[in-house]
Amino acid sequence: MLFLTKQKKQSFLYGASILMASMIIVKLIGALFKIPINNILHETGMAYFNQAYTIFTTIYALTVTGLSAAVARMVAENAAKERYRDVRKLLKVSTIIFVILGILGSITIVLSAKFIVSAAKMPNAFWSIVMVSPAIFFCCLMASYRGYYEGLSNMIPTAITQVVEVVVKLVAGLLFSFIVLKIANSQFKETGKVFGVVVDNLKEVNSVAIPYAAAAAILGVSVSTLVGFIYIFIRFKVKGDFITKEQILNSPKPMRSKVLYYRLFKIAIPITLGAVVIQLSVLIDNLTIPDRLSHAFSSNPTLFNDLYGHLLEKGDVMNVFLFGCFSTVLAIFNLVPAFTNIFGKSSLPNVTAAWTVKDKQKVKVNIESVIRVTMLIAAPASMGIAFLSGPIIKLLFRKLAGAVAIGPGLLSVLAVGALFLSLVTPVNSIMQGIGRVDLPVKYLLVGASLKLILNIILVGIPSINIMGASISTVVCYSVIAFLSINKLRKIVGVKLNFVSILVKPMIAGLSCGISAFLCYKTLTLWIENSIITVFSICVGALVYVIVLALINAISVDDVLMLPKGNKIAKTLEKLRIIR
């Protein structure tokens, strides 16, 4: 039994590193997917794609997130008590629940598709929403095995399925959308029609085909979840769970199924509510922005045509086009919090442990480190994006005239929101770790309510229009971040060093953004190309590191909390970045 305990501990540490590595790979490949798919679907097609994907992630939060975490927790608890019959029974019970939820979730998406596209005034998004519906079913099937393995401290199956999913999504999504556009062009050459619609030229071909290409791209998501489920199912059948027959025979009689069902849902419901609330702000954008843009356009079409008319292609609808521009820059906006969440979460066990033993000084040190490490990543990234928004969009989406013209202003404002959003998830996770699971949900509801109100007011004003969506995003996440940090400080009863955790990282982050901007502006006096943008980003990064060292912004404790912290700390000490 001592051997098993050591083995579990080793697998946990190893698995945590594997999971983090896989998340980084997933985010990088996901970013690679967004660039070509944006260039294929253009702004209008991305509006349809993102409308469907948001519905998918919302239903996913309802059906998968909480229950998968509950399965992992209950499996871990029963394995620790050597109740291996309960462990096996949990897999059977959770699979039944997930199959039912998967069917209900998929049906819900299909049945709600007409209502959603009508409410958002985006009728051409219908098939994209329908095509993503199978993904919920396969995600649910996969989640039962993921939660089961995670509860046994084996993160490898989850990590591999995540990578498999994103690779298949990349390949299948691009391939399917490309095939649809090829078929459309072929039909036009042969018959002068595209999917039964008479068209006059190639530009009209694209405008007719884009809704179907977007649906084909989102079908890649459904296919990726199917492949992920097939992998984890085969893995379980071939490799099993490493629970021996002897352990099963020596374990006590399993609990009744009713008891397991009750305990699973008791754990799952609060987590599910939190996940749904997190998705709420994105759902609010998808349902309100196109509708309010349509209202603003109808009240002053002349203004909109003067501002954006030259950017639209034949067949484009103004409100869908502008929402597509916003959706395009969101791909860049979401990169910052995606990476800070990974690093922030890795240090949370230390905070929980210190809180449990009521060591206030250790709680203070760990909370400050979590916030500081998050800011040290988020500040340069968000400020770099804010100051180089135009060049970055040109680098990634050069072919999208709308994104290049409208996107820089939207992204500069959104970058500030990315900074605040980067703080929200780590701080809320700390709150959950110290037993205040209710507060993150409350504050997220406050932020979502503000976003809803501001979207309705600002986006509906013709002179502000789509910029109102960026403004509401900044207000939403800045309020959540302020309320969360302020309440956390009061709960733990310590005085946080805000100069160290916020001011110094911001000084370094601003130095990064400003130096990158000045470098870009100077070099483009002689030449302008993609290499200049990349070089300017590198200059900003170098200045950032120098400023960090000069103002002594990083502590050894921060680095030690990260995976492989000892090795990183030694390297940074040699470079004199930390002392």
Coordinates of C-alpha atoms in Angstrom, one line a residue:
M1 CA 0.0 0.0 0.0
L2 CA 3.0 2.3 0.7
F3 CA 4.1 1.7 -2.9
L4 CA 0.6 2.6 -4.3
T5 CA 0.6 5.8 -2.2
K6 CA 4.0 6.9 -3.6
Q7 CA 3.0 5.9 -7.1
K8 CA -0.2 8.1 -6.8
K9 CA 1.8 11.0 -5.6
Q10 CA 4.3 10.7 -8.4
S11 CA 1.6 10.4 -11.0
F12 CA -0.1 13.5 -9.6
L13 CA 3.0 15.6 -9.9
Y14 CA 3.9 14.2 -13.3
G15 CA 0.3 14.4 -14.5
A16 CA 0.0 18.1 -13.4
S17 CA 3.0 18.9 -15.5
I18 CA 1.6 16.9 -18.5
L19 CA -1.7 18.7 -18.2
M20 CA -0.1 22.1 -18.2
A21 CA 2.1 21.2 -21.2
S22 CA -1.0 20.0 -23.1
M23 CA -2.9 23.2 -22.3
I24 CA -0.1 25.3 -23.7
I25 CA -0.1 23.1 -26.9
V26 CA -3.9 23.3 -27.1
K27 CA -3.9 27.1 -26.9
L28 CA -1.1 27.5 -29.5
I29 CA -2.8 25.1 -32.0
G30 CA -6.2 26.8 -31.2
A31 CA -4.6 30.2 -32.1
L32 CA -3.2 28.6 -35.3
F33 CA -6.7 27.4 -36.2
K34 CA -8.3 30.9 -35.7
I35 CA -5.9 32.6 -38.1
P36 CA -6.6 30.6 -41.3
I37 CA -10.3 30.0 -40.4
N38 CA -10.8 33.8 -40.1
N39 CA -9.1 34.3 -43.5
I40 CA -11.3 31.6 -45.1
L41 CA -14.7 32.7 -43.5
H42 CA -14.0 36.4 -43.4
E43 CA -15.8 38.6 -40.8
T44 CA -19.3 37.5 -41.7
G45 CA -18.5 33.8 -41.6
M46 CA -16.7 34.2 -38.3
A47 CA -19.9 35.8 -36.9
Y48 CA -21.8 32.6 -37.7
F49 CA -19.0 30.4 -36.4
N50 CA -18.7 32.2 -33.1
Q51 CA -22.5 32.3 -32.6
A52 CA -22.6 28.5 -32.8
Y53 CA -19.4 28.0 -30.7
T54 CA -20.8 30.2 -27.9
I55 CA -24.0 28.1 -27.7
F56 CA -21.8 25.0 -27.6
T57 CA -19.7 26.3 -24.7
T58 CA -22.7 27.4 -22.8
I59 CA -24.4 24.0 -23.0
Y60 CA -21.1 22.4 -22.3
A61 CA -20.9 24.4 -19.1
L62 CA -24.4 23.1 -18.1
T63 CA -23.8 19.5 -19.0
V64 CA -20.2 18.7 -18.5
T65 CA -18.1 21.1 -16.4
G66 CA -19.6 20.5 -12.9
L67 CA -20.4 16.8 -13.2
S68 CA -16.9 16.0 -14.6
A69 CA -15.3 17.7 -11.6
A70 CA -17.7 16.0 -9.2
V71 CA -16.8 12.6 -10.7
A72 CA -13.1 13.3 -10.3
R73 CA -13.6 14.4 -6.7
M74 CA -15.7 11.4 -5.7
V75 CA -13.4 9.0 -7.4
A76 CA -10.4 10.5 -5.6
E77 CA -12.2 10.3 -2.2
N78 CA -13.2 6.7 -2.6
A79 CA -9.9 5.6 -4.0
A80 CA -8.2 7.2 -1.0
K81 CA -10.5 5.2 1.3
E82 CA -9.8 2.1 -0.8
R83 CA -13.4 1.8 -1.7
Y84 CA -12.6 0.5 -5.2
R85 CA -16.0 -1.0 -5.9
D86 CA -17.5 2.5 -5.4
V87 CA -14.8 3.8 -7.8
R88 CA -15.8 1.4 -10.5
K89 CA -19.5 2.0 -9.8
L90 CA -19.0 5.7 -10.1
L91 CA -17.9 5.2 -13.7
K92 CA -21.0 3.3 -14.6
V93 CA -23.3 5.8 -12.8
S94 CA -21.7 8.8 -14.3
T95 CA -21.7 7.3 -17.8
I96 CA -25.5 6.9 -17.5
I97 CA -25.9 10.5 -16.4
F98 CA -23.6 11.8 -19.1
V99 CA -25.4 9.9 -21.9
I100 CA -28.7 11.4 -20.8
L101 CA -27.3 14.9 -20.5
G102 CA -25.5 14.5 -23.8
I103 CA -28.7 13.6 -25.6
L104 CA -30.7 16.4 -23.9
G105 CA -27.9 18.9 -24.6
S106 CA -27.7 18.1 -28.3
I107 CA -31.5 18.2 -28.7
T108 CA -31.6 21.5 -26.8
I109 CA -29.1 23.1 -29.3
V110 CA -31.0 21.9 -32.3
L111 CA -34.4 22.9 -31.0
S112 CA -33.2 26.3 -29.8
A113 CA -31.3 27.1 -33.1
K114 CA -34.2 29.0 -34.7
F115 CA -35.0 31.0 -31.6
I116 CA -31.3 32.0 -31.2
V117 CA -30.7 33.1 -34.8
S118 CA -34.0 35.1 -34.6
A119 CA -33.1 36.8 -31.4
A120 CA -29.6 37.6 -32.6
K121 CA -30.9 38.7 -36.1
M122 CA -28.5 36.2 -37.7
P123 CA -30.6 33.7 -39.7
N124 CA -27.7 32.4 -41.6
A125 CA -26.1 31.1 -38.4
F126 CA -28.8 28.3 -38.2
W127 CA -26.8 25.5 -39.8
S128 CA -23.6 26.3 -37.9
I129 CA -25.6 25.9 -34.6
V130 CA -27.1 22.6 -35.8
M131 CA -23.7 21.2 -36.9
V132 CA -22.2 21.8 -33.5
S133 CA -25.0 19.9 -31.6
P134 CA -23.4 16.4 -31.8
A135 CA -20.3 17.8 -30.0
I136 CA -22.2 18.0 -26.7
F137 CA -23.1 14.3 -26.9
F138 CA -19.5 13.2 -27.5
C139 CA -18.1 15.6 -25.0
C140 CA -20.4 14.1 -22.3
L141 CA -19.3 10.6 -23.2
M142 CA -15.7 11.7 -23.0
A143 CA -16.2 13.6 -19.7
S144 CA -17.2 10.5 -17.7
Y145 CA -13.8 8.9 -18.6
R146 CA -11.8 12.1 -18.1
G147 CA -13.3 12.7 -14.7
Y148 CA -12.7 9.1 -13.8
Y149 CA -9.0 9.1 -14.7
E150 CA -8.5 12.5 -13.1
G151 CA -9.9 11.2 -9.9
L152 CA -7.3 8.4 -10.0
S153 CA -4.6 11.1 -10.4
N154 CA -4.0 10.2 -14.0
M155 CA -4.1 13.4 -16.1
I156 CA -2.5 11.8 -19.2
P157 CA -5.8 10.7 -20.8
T158 CA -7.3 14.2 -20.4
A159 CA -4.1 15.8 -21.7
I160 CA -4.0 13.6 -24.8
T161 CA -7.7 14.0 -25.6
Q162 CA -7.3 17.7 -25.4
V163 CA -4.4 17.7 -27.9
V164 CA -6.2 15.2 -30.1
E165 CA -9.4 17.3 -30.1
V166 CA -7.6 20.6 -31.1
V167 CA -5.5 18.9 -33.8
V168 CA -8.6 17.2 -35.4
K169 CA -10.6 20.5 -35.1
L170 CA -7.8 22.3 -36.9
V171 CA -7.5 19.8 -39.7
A172 CA -11.2 18.9 -40.1
G173 CA -12.5 22.4 -39.7
L174 CA -10.2 23.9 -42.3
L175 CA -10.6 20.9 -44.7
F176 CA -14.4 20.9 -44.5
S177 CA -14.8 24.7 -45.0
F178 CA -12.3 24.6 -47.9
I179 CA -14.2 21.7 -49.6
V180 CA -17.5 23.6 -49.3
L181 CA -16.0 26.7 -51.0
K182 CA -14.5 24.5 -53.7
I183 CA -17.9 22.9 -54.3
A184 CA -19.5 26.3 -54.5
N185 CA -16.9 27.5 -57.1
S186 CA -17.4 24.4 -59.1
Q187 CA -21.2 24.7 -59.1
F188 CA -20.9 28.4 -60.2
K189 CA -18.6 27.5 -63.2
E190 CA -20.9 24.6 -64.3
T191 CA -24.4 26.0 -63.7
G192 CA -24.1 29.7 -62.6
K193 CA -25.7 28.7 -59.4
V194 CA -24.4 28.1 -55.8
F195 CA -26.5 25.7 -53.7
G196 CA -29.5 26.6 -55.8
V197 CA -29.0 30.4 -55.8
V198 CA -28.3 32.2 -59.1
V199 CA -25.1 34.3 -58.8
D200 CA -23.3 36.7 -61.2
N201 CA -19.6 36.6 -60.0
L202 CA -17.1 35.1 -57.7
K203 CA -17.8 37.6 -54.9
E204 CA -21.4 36.6 -54.9
V205 CA -20.3 32.9 -54.8
N206 CA -18.5 33.6 -51.5
S207 CA -21.4 35.5 -50.0
V208 CA -23.8 32.6 -50.7
A209 CA -21.4 29.9 -49.7
I210 CA -20.0 31.5 -46.4
P211 CA -22.9 30.3 -44.2
Y212 CA -22.4 26.7 -45.3
A213 CA -18.6 27.0 -45.0
A214 CA -19.0 28.3 -41.4
A215 CA -21.3 25.3 -40.7
A216 CA -18.6 23.0 -42.2
A217 CA -15.9 24.6 -40.1
I218 CA -17.9 24.1 -36.9
L219 CA -18.7 20.5 -37.9
G220 CA -14.9 20.0 -37.4
V221 CA -15.6 20.7 -33.6
S222 CA -18.1 17.8 -33.5
V223 CA -15.8 15.5 -35.4
S224 CA -12.9 16.4 -33.0
T225 CA -15.0 15.5 -29.9
L226 CA -16.0 12.2 -31.6
V227 CA -12.3 11.3 -32.2
G228 CA -11.4 12.3 -28.6
F229 CA -14.1 10.0 -27.2
I230 CA -13.0 7.1 -29.4
Y231 CA -9.4 7.5 -28.2
I232 CA -10.2 7.6 -24.5
F233 CA -12.8 4.7 -24.8
I234 CA -10.2 2.5 -26.6
R235 CA -7.6 3.5 -24.0
F236 CA -9.8 2.4 -21.2
K237 CA -10.7 -0.9 -22.9
V238 CA -7.0 -1.7 -23.6
K239 CA -5.2 -0.3 -20.5
G240 CA -8.0 -0.2 -17.9
D241 CA -7.6 1.8 -14.7
F242 CA -4.9 -0.2 -13.0
I243 CA -7.2 -1.2 -10.1
T244 CA -6.4 -4.9 -9.4
K245 CA -8.8 -7.8 -8.8
E246 CA -7.4 -8.1 -5.3
Q247 CA -8.2 -4.5 -4.5
I248 CA -11.8 -5.0 -5.8
L249 CA -12.2 -8.1 -3.6
N250 CA -10.8 -6.5 -0.5
S251 CA -12.9 -3.3 -0.8
P252 CA -16.2 -2.9 1.1
K253 CA -19.7 -3.3 -0.4
P254 CA -20.4 -0.3 -2.7
M255 CA -22.9 2.4 -1.9
R256 CA -26.4 2.4 -3.4
S257 CA -26.7 4.1 -6.8
K258 CA -29.2 6.6 -5.3
V259 CA -26.5 7.8 -2.8
L260 CA -23.9 8.2 -5.5
Y261 CA -26.4 10.1 -7.7
Y262 CA -27.2 12.4 -4.9
R263 CA -23.6 13.1 -3.9
L264 CA -22.5 13.7 -7.5
F265 CA -25.2 16.3 -8.1
K266 CA -24.6 17.9 -4.7
I267 CA -21.0 18.6 -5.7
A268 CA -21.7 19.3 -9.4
I269 CA -24.5 21.9 -9.1
P270 CA -22.4 24.8 -7.5
I271 CA -19.6 24.2 -9.9
T272 CA -22.0 24.1 -12.9
L273 CA -23.6 27.4 -11.8
G274 CA -20.2 29.1 -11.6
A275 CA -19.2 27.8 -15.1
V276 CA -22.5 28.9 -16.6
V277 CA -22.1 32.4 -15.1
I278 CA -18.6 32.7 -16.6
Q279 CA -20.2 31.9 -20.0
L280 CA -23.0 34.3 -19.4
S281 CA -21.0 37.4 -20.5
V282 CA -20.1 35.7 -23.8
L283 CA -23.7 34.6 -24.4
I284 CA -24.9 38.2 -23.6
D285 CA -22.6 39.5 -26.4
N286 CA -23.8 37.0 -28.9
L287 CA -27.5 37.7 -28.3
T288 CA -27.4 41.5 -27.8
I289 CA -24.6 42.9 -30.0
P290 CA -26.0 41.8 -33.5
D291 CA -29.5 42.9 -32.4
R292 CA -28.4 46.3 -31.1
L293 CA -26.3 46.9 -34.1
S294 CA -29.3 46.2 -36.3
H295 CA -31.3 48.7 -34.3
A296 CA -28.5 51.3 -34.5
F297 CA -28.1 50.8 -38.3
S298 CA -31.9 51.1 -38.9
S299 CA -31.9 54.4 -37.0
N300 CA -29.0 56.0 -38.9
P301 CA -28.1 53.9 -42.0
T302 CA -26.3 56.9 -43.6
L303 CA -23.7 57.1 -40.8
F304 CA -23.0 53.3 -41.0
N305 CA -22.7 53.4 -44.8
D306 CA -20.3 56.3 -44.6
L307 CA -18.2 54.6 -41.9
Y308 CA -18.2 51.0 -43.1
G309 CA -20.1 50.7 -46.4
H310 CA -16.8 50.5 -48.5
L311 CA -15.7 47.5 -46.4
L312 CA -18.7 45.3 -47.1
E313 CA -18.8 42.8 -49.9
K314 CA -22.0 42.1 -51.8
G315 CA -24.3 40.0 -49.6
D316 CA -22.8 41.1 -46.3
V317 CA -25.3 42.4 -43.7
M318 CA -24.1 45.4 -41.7
N319 CA -24.8 44.1 -38.2
V320 CA -23.4 40.6 -38.9
F321 CA -20.3 42.1 -40.6
L322 CA -19.5 44.3 -37.6
F323 CA -20.2 41.5 -35.1
G324 CA -17.8 39.4 -37.2
C325 CA -15.1 42.1 -36.9
F326 CA -15.6 42.0 -33.1
S327 CA -15.5 38.2 -33.0
T328 CA -12.2 38.2 -35.0
V329 CA -10.3 40.4 -32.6
L330 CA -11.7 38.3 -29.6
A331 CA -9.4 35.5 -30.8
I332 CA -6.5 37.7 -29.8
F333 CA -8.1 39.1 -26.7
N334 CA -8.8 35.5 -25.3
L335 CA -5.1 34.5 -25.6
V336 CA -4.0 36.5 -22.7
P337 CA -6.3 35.1 -20.0
A338 CA -6.0 31.6 -21.4
F339 CA -2.3 31.5 -20.5
T340 CA -2.5 33.4 -17.2
N341 CA -5.2 30.9 -16.0
I342 CA -2.7 28.0 -16.5
F343 CA 0.0 29.7 -14.5
G344 CA -2.3 31.1 -11.8
K345 CA -4.0 27.8 -11.1
S346 CA -0.6 26.0 -10.7
S347 CA 0.1 27.9 -7.5
L348 CA -3.4 27.6 -5.8
P349 CA -2.7 24.4 -3.7
N350 CA -0.1 26.4 -1.7
V351 CA -2.8 29.0 -0.9
T352 CA -5.3 26.4 0.1
A353 CA -2.8 24.6 2.3
A354 CA -1.8 27.8 4.1
W355 CA -5.4 28.8 4.7
T356 CA -6.2 25.3 6.1
V357 CA -3.5 25.6 8.8
K358 CA -4.4 29.3 9.4
D359 CA -1.0 30.6 8.6
K360 CA -1.9 34.2 7.7
Q361 CA 1.7 35.2 6.7
K362 CA 1.9 32.3 4.3
V363 CA -1.6 33.1 3.0
K364 CA -0.4 36.7 2.3
V365 CA 2.8 35.6 0.6
N366 CA 1.0 33.0 -1.6
I367 CA -1.9 35.3 -2.6
E368 CA 0.5 38.1 -3.5
S369 CA 2.6 35.6 -5.5
V370 CA -0.5 34.4 -7.4
I371 CA -1.6 37.9 -8.3
R372 CA 1.9 39.1 -9.1
V373 CA 2.8 36.1 -11.4
T374 CA -0.6 36.6 -13.2
M375 CA 0.2 40.3 -13.6
L376 CA 3.8 39.6 -14.8
I377 CA 2.3 37.6 -17.7
A378 CA -0.8 39.7 -18.3
A379 CA 0.6 43.2 -18.2
P380 CA 3.2 42.9 -21.0
A381 CA 0.9 40.8 -23.1
S382 CA -2.1 43.1 -22.8
M383 CA -0.1 46.3 -23.1
G384 CA 1.8 45.0 -26.1
I385 CA -1.5 44.1 -27.8
A386 CA -3.0 47.5 -26.9
F387 CA -0.1 49.5 -28.4
L388 CA 0.5 47.3 -31.4
S389 CA -3.1 46.3 -32.1
G390 CA -3.0 47.6 -35.7
P391 CA 0.2 45.8 -36.7
I392 CA -0.8 42.6 -34.9
I393 CA -4.1 42.5 -36.8
K394 CA -2.4 43.2 -40.1
L395 CA 0.1 40.4 -39.3
L396 CA -2.6 37.8 -38.6
F397 CA -5.6 38.9 -40.7
R398 CA -4.1 40.9 -43.6
K399 CA -6.8 39.7 -46.0
L400 CA -9.7 40.9 -43.9
A401 CA -10.4 44.5 -44.8
G402 CA -13.0 44.9 -42.1
A403 CA -10.8 43.5 -39.3
V404 CA -7.8 45.6 -40.4
A405 CA -9.8 48.8 -40.6
I406 CA -12.1 48.4 -37.5
G407 CA -10.2 45.9 -35.4
P408 CA -7.3 48.0 -34.1
G409 CA -9.6 50.4 -32.1
L410 CA -11.7 47.5 -30.8
L411 CA -8.6 45.5 -29.8
S412 CA -6.8 48.4 -28.1
V413 CA -9.8 48.8 -25.7
L414 CA -10.3 45.0 -25.3
A415 CA -6.6 44.6 -24.3
V416 CA -7.3 46.6 -21.1
G417 CA -10.2 44.2 -20.4
A418 CA -7.9 41.2 -21.0
L419 CA -5.7 42.5 -18.2
F420 CA -8.6 42.5 -15.7
L421 CA -10.0 39.2 -17.0
S422 CA -6.6 37.6 -16.4
L423 CA -6.9 38.5 -12.7
V424 CA -10.5 37.3 -12.3
T425 CA -10.0 33.5 -12.7
P426 CA -7.0 33.1 -10.4
V427 CA -8.5 35.3 -7.7
N428 CA -11.8 33.5 -7.9
S429 CA -10.1 30.2 -7.7
I430 CA -8.4 31.4 -4.5
M431 CA -11.8 32.3 -3.1
Q432 CA -13.0 28.8 -3.9
G433 CA -9.9 27.3 -2.3
I434 CA -10.6 29.2 1.0
G435 CA -14.2 28.0 1.0
R436 CA -16.1 31.0 -0.5
V437 CA -17.5 29.4 -3.6
D438 CA -20.5 31.7 -3.5
L439 CA -18.6 35.0 -4.1
P440 CA -17.2 34.4 -7.6
V441 CA -20.7 33.6 -8.8
K442 CA -22.2 36.8 -7.3
Y443 CA -19.4 39.0 -8.7
L444 CA -19.6 37.4 -12.1
L445 CA -23.4 38.1 -12.1
V446 CA -22.7 41.7 -11.3
G447 CA -20.3 42.0 -14.1
A448 CA -22.6 40.2 -16.6
S449 CA -25.5 42.5 -15.6
L450 CA -23.3 45.6 -16.3
K451 CA -22.3 44.1 -19.6
L452 CA -25.9 43.5 -20.6
I453 CA -27.0 47.1 -19.7
L454 CA -24.0 48.7 -21.4
N455 CA -24.4 46.5 -24.6
I456 CA -28.0 47.6 -24.9
I457 CA -27.2 51.3 -24.3
L458 CA -23.8 51.8 -26.0
V459 CA -24.0 49.4 -29.0
G460 CA -27.5 50.8 -29.8
I461 CA -26.0 54.4 -30.2
P462 CA -25.1 54.8 -33.9
S463 CA -22.0 56.9 -33.2
I464 CA -20.6 54.3 -30.8
N465 CA -22.0 51.1 -32.3
I466 CA -19.5 48.1 -32.1
M467 CA -17.0 50.0 -29.9
G468 CA -19.7 49.8 -27.2
A469 CA -19.0 46.0 -27.0
S470 CA -15.3 46.6 -26.2
I471 CA -16.2 49.3 -23.6
S472 CA -18.7 47.0 -21.9
T473 CA -16.2 44.2 -21.8
V474 CA -13.6 46.4 -20.0
V475 CA -16.2 47.6 -17.5
C476 CA -17.5 44.1 -16.8
Y477 CA -14.1 42.5 -16.0
S478 CA -12.6 45.6 -14.2
V479 CA -15.6 45.6 -11.8
I480 CA -15.4 41.9 -11.2
A481 CA -11.6 42.1 -10.6
F482 CA -11.9 45.1 -8.2
L483 CA -14.7 43.5 -6.1
S484 CA -13.0 40.1 -6.0
I485 CA -9.6 41.4 -4.9
N486 CA -11.1 43.8 -2.4
K487 CA -13.3 41.1 -0.8
L488 CA -10.4 38.6 -0.8
R489 CA -8.2 41.1 1.1
K490 CA -11.0 41.5 3.7
I491 CA -11.7 37.8 4.1
V492 CA -8.1 36.7 4.7
G493 CA -7.5 39.7 7.0
V494 CA -4.1 40.7 5.6
K495 CA -2.8 43.9 4.0
L496 CA -1.7 43.2 0.4
N497 CA 1.3 45.0 -1.0
F498 CA -0.3 46.5 -4.1
V499 CA 2.8 48.3 -5.2
S500 CA 4.5 44.9 -5.5
I501 CA 1.7 42.9 -7.0
L502 CA 0.1 45.5 -9.3
V503 CA 2.0 48.7 -9.7
K504 CA 5.5 47.3 -10.6
P505 CA 4.2 44.7 -13.1
M506 CA 2.1 47.5 -14.7
I507 CA 5.2 49.8 -15.0
A508 CA 7.1 47.0 -16.7
G509 CA 4.1 46.1 -18.9
L510 CA 3.7 49.8 -20.0
S511 CA 7.4 49.9 -20.8
C512 CA 7.0 46.8 -22.9
G513 CA 4.1 48.3 -24.9
I514 CA 5.5 51.8 -25.3
S515 CA 8.9 50.6 -26.4
A516 CA 7.4 48.1 -28.9
F517 CA 5.2 50.9 -30.3
L518 CA 8.1 53.4 -30.6
C519 CA 10.3 50.8 -32.3
Y520 CA 7.5 49.9 -34.8
K521 CA 6.8 53.6 -35.6
T522 CA 10.5 54.4 -36.1
L523 CA 11.3 51.4 -38.3
T524 CA 8.1 51.9 -40.5
L525 CA 9.5 55.3 -41.5
W526 CA 11.8 53.4 -43.8
I527 CA 10.1 50.0 -44.4
E528 CA 6.8 48.3 -43.4
N529 CA 6.4 44.5 -43.3
S530 CA 5.5 41.6 -41.0
I531 CA 9.1 41.3 -39.8
I532 CA 9.0 44.8 -38.4
T533 CA 6.0 43.8 -36.2
V534 CA 7.7 40.7 -34.9
F535 CA 11.0 42.6 -34.3
S536 CA 9.1 45.3 -32.4
I537 CA 7.5 42.7 -30.2
C538 CA 10.9 41.2 -29.4
V539 CA 12.2 44.7 -28.6
G540 CA 9.3 45.2 -26.2
A541 CA 10.0 41.9 -24.5
L542 CA 13.6 42.7 -24.0
V543 CA 12.8 46.1 -22.5
Y544 CA 10.3 44.4 -20.3
V545 CA 12.9 42.0 -18.9
I546 CA 15.3 44.9 -18.3
V547 CA 12.7 47.0 -16.5
L548 CA 11.7 43.9 -14.3
A549 CA 15.3 43.6 -13.2
L550 CA 15.7 47.4 -12.6
I551 CA 12.6 47.7 -10.4
N552 CA 13.1 44.3 -8.7
A553 CA 9.5 43.2 -9.7
I554 CA 9.9 39.4 -9.3
S555 CA 10.4 37.6 -6.0
V556 CA 12.0 34.1 -5.6
D557 CA 8.7 32.9 -4.0
D558 CA 6.9 33.7 -7.3
V559 CA 9.2 31.6 -9.3
L560 CA 9.3 28.7 -6.9
M561 CA 5.5 28.4 -7.1
L562 CA 5.7 27.6 -10.8
P563 CA 6.4 24.1 -12.2
K564 CA 10.2 23.5 -12.3
G565 CA 10.5 26.6 -10.2
N566 CA 13.9 25.8 -8.8
K567 CA 15.5 25.6 -12.2
I568 CA 13.8 28.7 -13.4
A569 CA 14.9 30.6 -10.3
K570 CA 18.5 29.6 -10.7
T571 CA 18.5 30.8 -14.3
L572 CA 16.9 34.1 -13.4
E573 CA 19.3 34.7 -10.6
K574 CA 22.2 34.2 -13.0
L575 CA 20.6 36.8 -15.3
R576 CA 20.2 39.1 -12.2
I577 CA 16.4 39.4 -12.9
I578 CA 15.7 38.2 -9.4
R579 CA 17.8 38.6 -6.3

